[in-house]
Amino acid sequence: MFNFCRLLFVYIAFFVTTVGFAQKTNPDSLKVEILGLNDKNQHEQSILVLDRIIGSSSSTAHDLFHAYLLRSLTYKSLYNYTGALINLDLADKVGQGTDFAESASSRVLIEKLFIYFDTKRNEEFAALLQQVTPEKLKHIDGETRAIYECIMGHLEMHKGNYSVANAIYDNCILLLEKESPKHLPIVYKVKVELYNLMGQQDKAIAAYEKGMSYAEQFGIDLYKITMLETIIYFYADNGNYKDAYLAQLEVTKQRRKYDAANRSGKLNDLEKELLQQRNDITLKNRKNMTIALTGVIVLLSALLFLLFKLLKSNKQRRILMENEVVHMRARLESYVNRKEHREEDDNVLLNLEKYDLKKRHIEIIDLIREGKTNKEIGDILFISENTVKYHLKVIFEKLNIDNRSSLRG
């Protein structure tokens, strides 16, 4: 029985291990890890890290939401906006009905707003912008808020409100210097555009150099390309085609190095491979689960069978004991009845006066009660043993008994 229970425990442990327990991933640590890999152009490694979370049965809705959100940012950094939007939809779906649903929907909304702005999908951008409320902005971090404000400054700039836009940009710079200085090229890029529109070319060049210095400091190739593209337009707009051409050559070089299209294609292939692996693992786990459950069912069936046999054996033993008790009670009652009958017979024998017994008969009865044998009785009464036997026969007939034991009192 001990070995059986131990084996059952092993099966249950396997079952629990297979199912797993929900574990919550630290979103801040995960974000630092993934964005750090993306900054180093290690996008495939980012996908592998996130896929382990997405493919794990122990991941919570919270884990999955952040994994999809960060996978969206990974695709966005390679200009794969379709892949980015798909993952944002997945993140939004995971967040629905959870205790962080409002926060999730707000963050997805803002990230989609950024994509529509970058891809100049003006109608979709305008529709989402109307959904942004101060309450929704409470759910985004300082880094994301700075990028959002930067877009608001860009809108003011195109309305001709240059001073308002410049004040917004300066506030964004202060916010990013505190929250995440590696993203400062985003603000200095629009600063170049603003100063160019204001006719302040020197400030525009200074803003470009500032933004490029941050891109080089943090080694983010994507921001280097962004700053170079901005300065190309600046040079061309001011008739400096030579520098514009040189900047274009550098952009081409940087883009070839960054190789966003090829990297994005590799990520798509990697995701397909990971999906296939995950499906294979799922099938294998289902098979193992079936085997484990079958084993547990067999063991439980065996346990139930043993319990049934044990109960049946106990029932049979109980029946035997009850029968033995009945027999003992019957024997006891029989013994008591015999004793009562003997006492009744003794009472009858003691009352000898109502029988027609001679004096010699009474003497013989008294000697029998003393335990004397026929021979001893003959010697005492000076008669032969056969005479004693004769008297006993007469006594038995008169008292209506069968043996001498009935004469003992």
Coordinates of C-alpha atoms in Angstrom, one line a residue:
M1 CA 0.0 0.0 0.0
F2 CA 2.9 2.4 0.8
N3 CA 4.5 1.8 -2.6
F4 CA 1.1 2.3 -4.3
C5 CA 0.6 5.7 -2.6
R6 CA 4.1 6.8 -3.4
L7 CA 3.5 5.9 -7.1
L8 CA 0.3 7.8 -7.0
F9 CA 2.1 10.9 -5.6
V10 CA 4.6 10.7 -8.4
Y11 CA 1.8 10.8 -11.0
I12 CA 0.1 13.7 -9.3
A13 CA 3.4 15.6 -9.1
F14 CA 3.9 15.1 -12.8
F15 CA 0.4 16.3 -13.5
V16 CA 1.0 19.5 -11.4
T17 CA 4.4 20.1 -13.0
T18 CA 2.9 19.8 -16.5
V19 CA 0.0 22.2 -15.8
G20 CA 2.3 24.6 -13.9
F21 CA 1.5 27.5 -11.7
A22 CA 0.9 31.1 -12.8
Q23 CA 3.9 33.3 -12.4
K24 CA 3.9 37.0 -12.8
T25 CA 6.7 38.6 -14.8
N26 CA 8.2 41.9 -13.7
P27 CA 7.1 44.3 -16.6
D28 CA 9.8 46.9 -15.8
S29 CA 12.6 44.4 -15.9
L30 CA 11.3 42.8 -19.1
K31 CA 10.9 46.2 -20.8
V32 CA 14.5 47.1 -20.0
E33 CA 15.7 43.8 -21.3
I34 CA 13.8 43.8 -24.6
L35 CA 14.4 47.5 -25.4
G36 CA 18.0 47.0 -24.6
L37 CA 18.3 44.1 -27.0
N38 CA 16.4 46.1 -29.7
D39 CA 18.8 49.1 -29.2
K40 CA 21.7 46.7 -29.9
N41 CA 19.9 45.3 -33.0
Q42 CA 19.4 41.9 -31.3
H43 CA 15.8 41.8 -32.4
E44 CA 15.7 38.0 -32.8
Q45 CA 16.9 37.5 -29.2
S46 CA 14.0 39.8 -28.2
I47 CA 11.5 37.6 -30.0
L48 CA 12.9 34.5 -28.4
V49 CA 12.7 36.0 -24.9
L50 CA 9.1 37.1 -25.5
D51 CA 8.1 33.9 -27.1
R52 CA 9.0 32.0 -24.0
I53 CA 6.5 34.1 -22.1
I54 CA 3.8 33.9 -24.8
G55 CA 4.2 30.1 -25.2
S56 CA 4.3 29.3 -21.5
S57 CA 1.1 27.8 -19.9
S58 CA 2.2 29.4 -16.6
S59 CA 2.1 33.0 -18.0
T60 CA -0.6 35.2 -16.6
A61 CA -2.7 37.6 -18.6
H62 CA -0.5 40.4 -17.2
D63 CA 2.6 38.6 -18.5
L64 CA 1.0 38.1 -21.9
F65 CA -0.1 41.7 -22.2
H66 CA 3.4 43.0 -21.7
A67 CA 4.9 40.4 -23.9
Y68 CA 2.7 41.3 -26.8
L69 CA 3.2 45.0 -26.2
L70 CA 7.0 44.7 -26.3
R71 CA 6.8 42.5 -29.3
S72 CA 4.9 45.3 -31.0
L73 CA 7.6 47.7 -30.2
T74 CA 10.2 45.3 -31.5
Y75 CA 8.4 45.1 -34.9
K76 CA 7.9 48.9 -34.9
S77 CA 11.6 49.5 -34.5
L78 CA 12.1 47.6 -37.8
Y79 CA 9.4 49.6 -39.5
N80 CA 7.1 46.5 -39.6
Y81 CA 4.0 48.4 -38.6
T82 CA 1.7 45.6 -39.7
G83 CA 3.4 43.2 -37.3
A84 CA 3.3 45.9 -34.6
L85 CA -0.4 46.5 -35.0
I86 CA -1.2 42.8 -34.9
N87 CA 0.6 42.4 -31.6
L88 CA -1.1 45.5 -30.2
D89 CA -4.5 43.9 -31.1
L90 CA -3.3 40.7 -29.3
A91 CA -2.3 42.7 -26.2
D92 CA -5.6 44.5 -26.2
K93 CA -7.5 41.2 -26.4
V94 CA -5.5 39.7 -23.5
G95 CA -6.2 42.8 -21.4
Q96 CA -10.0 42.7 -21.8
G97 CA -11.9 41.5 -18.8
T98 CA -8.9 41.8 -16.4
D99 CA -8.3 43.9 -13.4
F100 CA -5.9 46.1 -15.5
A101 CA -8.3 46.3 -18.5
E102 CA -8.5 50.1 -18.4
S103 CA -4.7 50.5 -18.2
A104 CA -4.2 48.0 -21.0
S105 CA -6.7 49.6 -23.4
S106 CA -5.2 53.1 -22.7
R107 CA -1.6 51.9 -23.5
V108 CA -2.7 50.1 -26.7
L109 CA -4.6 53.2 -27.8
I110 CA -1.5 55.5 -27.4
E111 CA 0.8 53.0 -29.1
K112 CA -1.5 52.7 -32.1
L113 CA -1.7 56.5 -32.2
F114 CA 2.1 56.7 -32.5
I115 CA 2.0 54.2 -35.4
Y116 CA -0.7 56.0 -37.3
F117 CA 1.2 59.2 -36.8
D118 CA 4.5 57.7 -38.1
T119 CA 2.8 56.1 -41.1
K120 CA 0.8 59.3 -41.8
R121 CA -2.5 57.5 -41.6
N122 CA -4.3 60.8 -40.8
E123 CA -7.9 59.6 -40.6
E124 CA -7.1 56.7 -38.2
F125 CA -4.8 59.1 -36.2
A126 CA -7.5 61.7 -35.9
A127 CA -10.1 59.1 -34.8
L128 CA -7.9 57.7 -32.1
L129 CA -6.8 61.2 -30.9
Q130 CA -10.4 62.0 -30.1
Q131 CA -10.4 59.0 -27.7
V132 CA -7.4 60.2 -25.7
T133 CA -8.6 61.7 -22.4
P134 CA -6.7 63.0 -19.4
E135 CA -7.9 59.8 -17.6
K136 CA -6.3 57.5 -20.2
L137 CA -3.0 59.5 -20.1
K138 CA -2.7 58.6 -16.4
H139 CA -2.0 55.0 -17.4
I140 CA 1.1 55.7 -19.4
D141 CA 4.7 56.2 -18.1
G142 CA 6.7 59.4 -18.3
E143 CA 8.7 58.2 -21.4
T144 CA 5.5 57.4 -23.4
R145 CA 3.9 60.7 -22.2
A146 CA 6.9 62.7 -23.5
I147 CA 6.6 61.1 -26.9
Y148 CA 2.8 61.8 -26.9
E149 CA 3.4 65.5 -26.0
C150 CA 6.0 65.6 -28.7
I151 CA 3.3 64.7 -31.2
M152 CA 1.0 67.3 -29.7
G153 CA 3.8 69.9 -30.3
H154 CA 4.2 68.7 -33.9
L155 CA 0.4 69.4 -34.4
E156 CA 0.8 72.9 -33.0
M157 CA 3.9 73.4 -35.2
H158 CA 1.9 72.6 -38.4
K159 CA -0.9 75.0 -37.2
G160 CA 1.8 77.7 -37.2
N161 CA 1.8 78.0 -33.4
Y162 CA 5.6 77.9 -33.2
S163 CA 6.1 79.3 -29.7
V164 CA 3.5 76.9 -28.3
A165 CA 5.2 74.0 -30.1
N166 CA 8.7 75.1 -28.9
A167 CA 7.4 75.3 -25.3
I168 CA 6.0 71.7 -25.6
Y169 CA 9.3 70.4 -27.0
D170 CA 11.3 72.0 -24.3
N171 CA 9.1 70.4 -21.7
C172 CA 9.5 67.0 -23.5
I173 CA 13.2 67.4 -23.3
L174 CA 13.1 68.0 -19.6
L175 CA 10.9 65.0 -19.1
L176 CA 13.0 62.6 -21.3
E177 CA 16.3 63.8 -19.6
K178 CA 14.7 62.6 -16.4
E179 CA 12.9 59.5 -17.6
S180 CA 14.8 58.1 -20.7
P181 CA 17.5 60.3 -22.3
K182 CA 18.1 57.8 -25.1
H183 CA 14.9 58.9 -26.7
L184 CA 15.9 62.6 -26.9
P185 CA 16.7 62.4 -30.6
I186 CA 12.9 62.1 -31.2
V187 CA 12.4 65.6 -29.8
Y188 CA 15.5 67.1 -31.4
K189 CA 14.4 65.8 -34.8
V190 CA 11.2 67.9 -34.6
K191 CA 13.2 70.8 -33.1
V192 CA 15.2 70.8 -36.4
E193 CA 11.9 71.1 -38.4
L194 CA 10.6 73.8 -36.0
Y195 CA 13.7 76.0 -36.2
N196 CA 13.8 75.6 -39.9
L197 CA 10.2 76.9 -40.2
M198 CA 11.1 79.8 -37.9
G199 CA 14.1 80.7 -40.1
Q200 CA 16.5 79.9 -37.3
Q201 CA 18.9 77.7 -39.2
D202 CA 21.7 77.9 -36.7
K203 CA 19.5 76.6 -34.0
A204 CA 18.3 73.9 -36.4
I205 CA 21.9 72.7 -37.0
A206 CA 22.5 72.8 -33.2
A207 CA 19.4 70.7 -32.6
Y208 CA 20.5 68.2 -35.2
E209 CA 24.0 67.9 -33.6
K210 CA 22.4 67.5 -30.2
G211 CA 20.1 64.8 -31.3
M212 CA 22.8 62.9 -33.2
S213 CA 25.1 63.0 -30.2
Y214 CA 22.4 61.3 -28.1
A215 CA 21.9 58.7 -30.8
E216 CA 25.6 58.0 -30.9
Q217 CA 26.0 58.1 -27.1
F218 CA 23.4 55.3 -26.7
G219 CA 24.3 53.5 -29.9
I220 CA 20.8 53.5 -31.3
D221 CA 21.1 53.1 -35.1
L222 CA 17.4 53.8 -35.7
Y223 CA 17.8 57.3 -34.2
K224 CA 20.9 57.9 -36.2
I225 CA 18.9 57.2 -39.4
T226 CA 16.1 59.4 -38.2
M227 CA 18.4 62.4 -37.5
L228 CA 20.1 62.0 -40.9
E229 CA 16.7 61.9 -42.7
T230 CA 15.7 65.1 -40.9
I231 CA 18.9 66.9 -41.9
I232 CA 18.5 65.8 -45.5
Y233 CA 15.2 67.7 -45.7
F234 CA 16.7 70.7 -43.9
Y235 CA 19.6 70.9 -46.4
A236 CA 17.4 70.5 -49.4
D237 CA 14.8 73.0 -48.2
N238 CA 17.7 75.6 -47.8
G239 CA 19.2 74.8 -51.2
N240 CA 22.3 73.1 -49.7
Y241 CA 22.1 70.1 -52.1
K242 CA 25.7 69.1 -51.7
D243 CA 25.3 68.4 -47.9
A244 CA 21.9 66.9 -48.6
Y245 CA 23.4 64.5 -51.0
L246 CA 26.2 63.6 -48.6
A247 CA 23.6 63.0 -45.8
Q248 CA 21.6 60.8 -48.2
L249 CA 24.7 58.7 -48.9
E250 CA 25.2 58.3 -45.1
V251 CA 21.5 57.4 -44.7
T252 CA 21.8 54.8 -47.4
K253 CA 24.9 53.4 -45.6
Q254 CA 23.2 53.3 -42.3
R255 CA 20.0 51.8 -43.6
R256 CA 22.0 49.1 -45.3
K257 CA 23.7 48.4 -42.0
Y258 CA 20.5 48.5 -40.1
D259 CA 18.9 46.3 -42.8
A260 CA 15.4 46.7 -41.3
A261 CA 13.5 44.8 -44.1
N262 CA 15.8 41.8 -43.9
R263 CA 15.7 41.8 -40.1
S264 CA 11.9 42.1 -40.2
G265 CA 11.7 39.1 -42.6
K266 CA 13.9 37.1 -40.3
L267 CA 11.7 37.8 -37.4
N268 CA 8.6 36.7 -39.4
D269 CA 10.5 33.4 -40.2
L270 CA 11.6 33.0 -36.7
E271 CA 8.0 33.5 -35.4
K272 CA 6.7 30.9 -37.8
E273 CA 9.4 28.4 -36.6
L274 CA 8.6 29.2 -33.0
L275 CA 4.9 28.8 -33.6
Q276 CA 5.5 25.4 -35.2
Q277 CA 7.8 24.4 -32.2
R278 CA 5.1 25.5 -29.8
N279 CA 2.5 23.5 -31.6
D280 CA 4.7 20.5 -31.5
I281 CA 5.3 21.0 -27.8
T282 CA 1.6 21.4 -27.2
L283 CA 0.9 18.1 -29.0
K284 CA 3.6 16.4 -27.0
N285 CA 2.3 17.9 -23.7
R286 CA -1.2 16.7 -24.6
K287 CA 0.1 13.2 -25.2
N288 CA 2.1 13.2 -22.0
M289 CA -1.0 14.6 -20.2
T290 CA -3.1 11.8 -21.6
I291 CA -0.6 9.2 -20.5
A292 CA -0.3 10.8 -17.0
L293 CA -4.1 11.0 -16.6
T294 CA -4.5 7.4 -17.8
G295 CA -1.9 6.4 -15.2
V296 CA -3.7 8.3 -12.5
I297 CA -7.0 6.7 -13.5
V298 CA -5.5 3.2 -13.5
L299 CA -4.0 3.8 -10.1
L300 CA -7.2 5.2 -8.7
S301 CA -9.1 2.3 -10.1
A302 CA -6.6 -0.1 -8.5
L303 CA -7.0 1.8 -5.2
L304 CA -10.8 1.6 -5.4
F305 CA -10.6 -2.2 -6.2
L306 CA -8.3 -2.7 -3.2
L307 CA -10.7 -0.7 -1.0
F308 CA -13.6 -2.7 -2.3
K309 CA -11.8 -6.0 -1.5
L310 CA -10.9 -4.7 1.9
L311 CA -14.5 -3.7 2.7
K312 CA -15.7 -7.0 1.4
S313 CA -13.2 -8.9 3.6
N314 CA -14.2 -6.8 6.6
K315 CA -17.8 -7.5 5.9
Q316 CA -17.3 -11.2 5.8
R317 CA -15.2 -11.1 9.0
R318 CA -18.0 -9.1 10.7
I319 CA -20.6 -11.7 9.5
L320 CA -18.5 -14.5 10.9
M321 CA -18.1 -12.7 14.2
E322 CA -21.8 -12.1 14.4
N323 CA -22.5 -15.8 13.7
E324 CA -20.0 -16.8 16.4
V325 CA -21.8 -14.5 18.8
V326 CA -25.1 -16.0 17.9
H327 CA -23.7 -19.5 18.5
M328 CA -22.1 -18.5 21.8
R329 CA -25.4 -17.0 22.9
A330 CA -27.2 -20.2 21.9
R331 CA -24.7 -22.4 23.8
L332 CA -25.0 -20.1 26.8
E333 CA -28.8 -20.3 26.7
S334 CA -28.6 -24.0 26.3
Y335 CA -26.3 -24.3 29.3
V336 CA -28.5 -22.1 31.4
N337 CA -31.6 -24.1 30.4
R338 CA -29.9 -27.4 31.3
K339 CA -28.9 -26.0 34.6
E340 CA -32.4 -24.8 35.3
H341 CA -33.7 -28.3 34.4
R342 CA -31.2 -30.0 36.6
E343 CA -32.2 -27.7 39.5
E344 CA -35.8 -28.6 38.8
D345 CA -34.9 -32.3 38.7
D346 CA -32.9 -31.9 42.0
N347 CA -35.9 -30.3 43.6
V348 CA -38.0 -33.3 42.4
L349 CA -35.6 -35.8 43.9
L350 CA -35.3 -33.9 47.1
N351 CA -39.1 -34.2 47.6
L352 CA -39.0 -38.1 47.8
E353 CA -42.0 -38.3 50.2
K354 CA -44.5 -38.2 47.3
Y355 CA -43.0 -41.3 45.8
D356 CA -43.6 -44.9 47.1
L357 CA -40.0 -45.5 48.1
K358 CA -38.9 -47.9 50.7
K359 CA -36.4 -47.1 53.4
R360 CA -33.7 -49.1 51.6
H361 CA -34.3 -47.1 48.4
I362 CA -33.8 -43.8 50.3
E363 CA -30.6 -45.1 51.9
I364 CA -29.2 -46.0 48.4
I365 CA -30.2 -42.5 47.1
D366 CA -28.4 -40.8 49.9
L367 CA -25.3 -42.9 49.3
I368 CA -25.4 -42.1 45.6
R369 CA -25.6 -38.4 46.4
E370 CA -22.5 -38.9 48.5
G371 CA -20.8 -40.2 45.4
K372 CA -20.6 -43.8 46.4
T373 CA -20.3 -46.6 43.7
N374 CA -22.6 -49.6 43.6
K375 CA -19.9 -51.8 45.2
E376 CA -19.3 -49.3 48.0
I377 CA -23.0 -49.0 48.6
G378 CA -23.3 -52.9 48.8
D379 CA -20.5 -53.0 51.4
I380 CA -22.1 -50.3 53.5
L381 CA -25.5 -51.8 53.5
F382 CA -24.2 -55.4 53.6
I383 CA -25.9 -56.4 50.4
S384 CA -24.5 -57.6 47.1
E385 CA -23.7 -55.3 44.2
N386 CA -26.4 -57.0 42.1
T387 CA -28.9 -56.2 44.8
V388 CA -27.9 -52.6 44.6
K389 CA -28.4 -52.6 40.9
Y390 CA -31.8 -54.1 41.4
H391 CA -32.9 -51.4 43.8
L392 CA -31.6 -48.7 41.4
K393 CA -33.7 -50.1 38.7
V394 CA -36.8 -49.9 40.9
I395 CA -35.8 -46.4 42.0
F396 CA -35.4 -45.3 38.3
E397 CA -38.8 -46.6 37.4
K398 CA -40.6 -45.0 40.4
L399 CA -38.8 -41.6 39.8
N400 CA -39.1 -41.8 36.0
I401 CA -35.4 -41.1 35.4
D402 CA -32.8 -42.8 33.2
N403 CA -29.5 -42.6 35.1
R404 CA -28.0 -42.2 38.6
S405 CA -26.7 -38.7 37.9
S406 CA -30.3 -37.4 38.2
L407 CA -30.2 -38.6 41.8
R408 CA -27.3 -36.3 42.8
G409 CA -28.3 -33.1 44.5

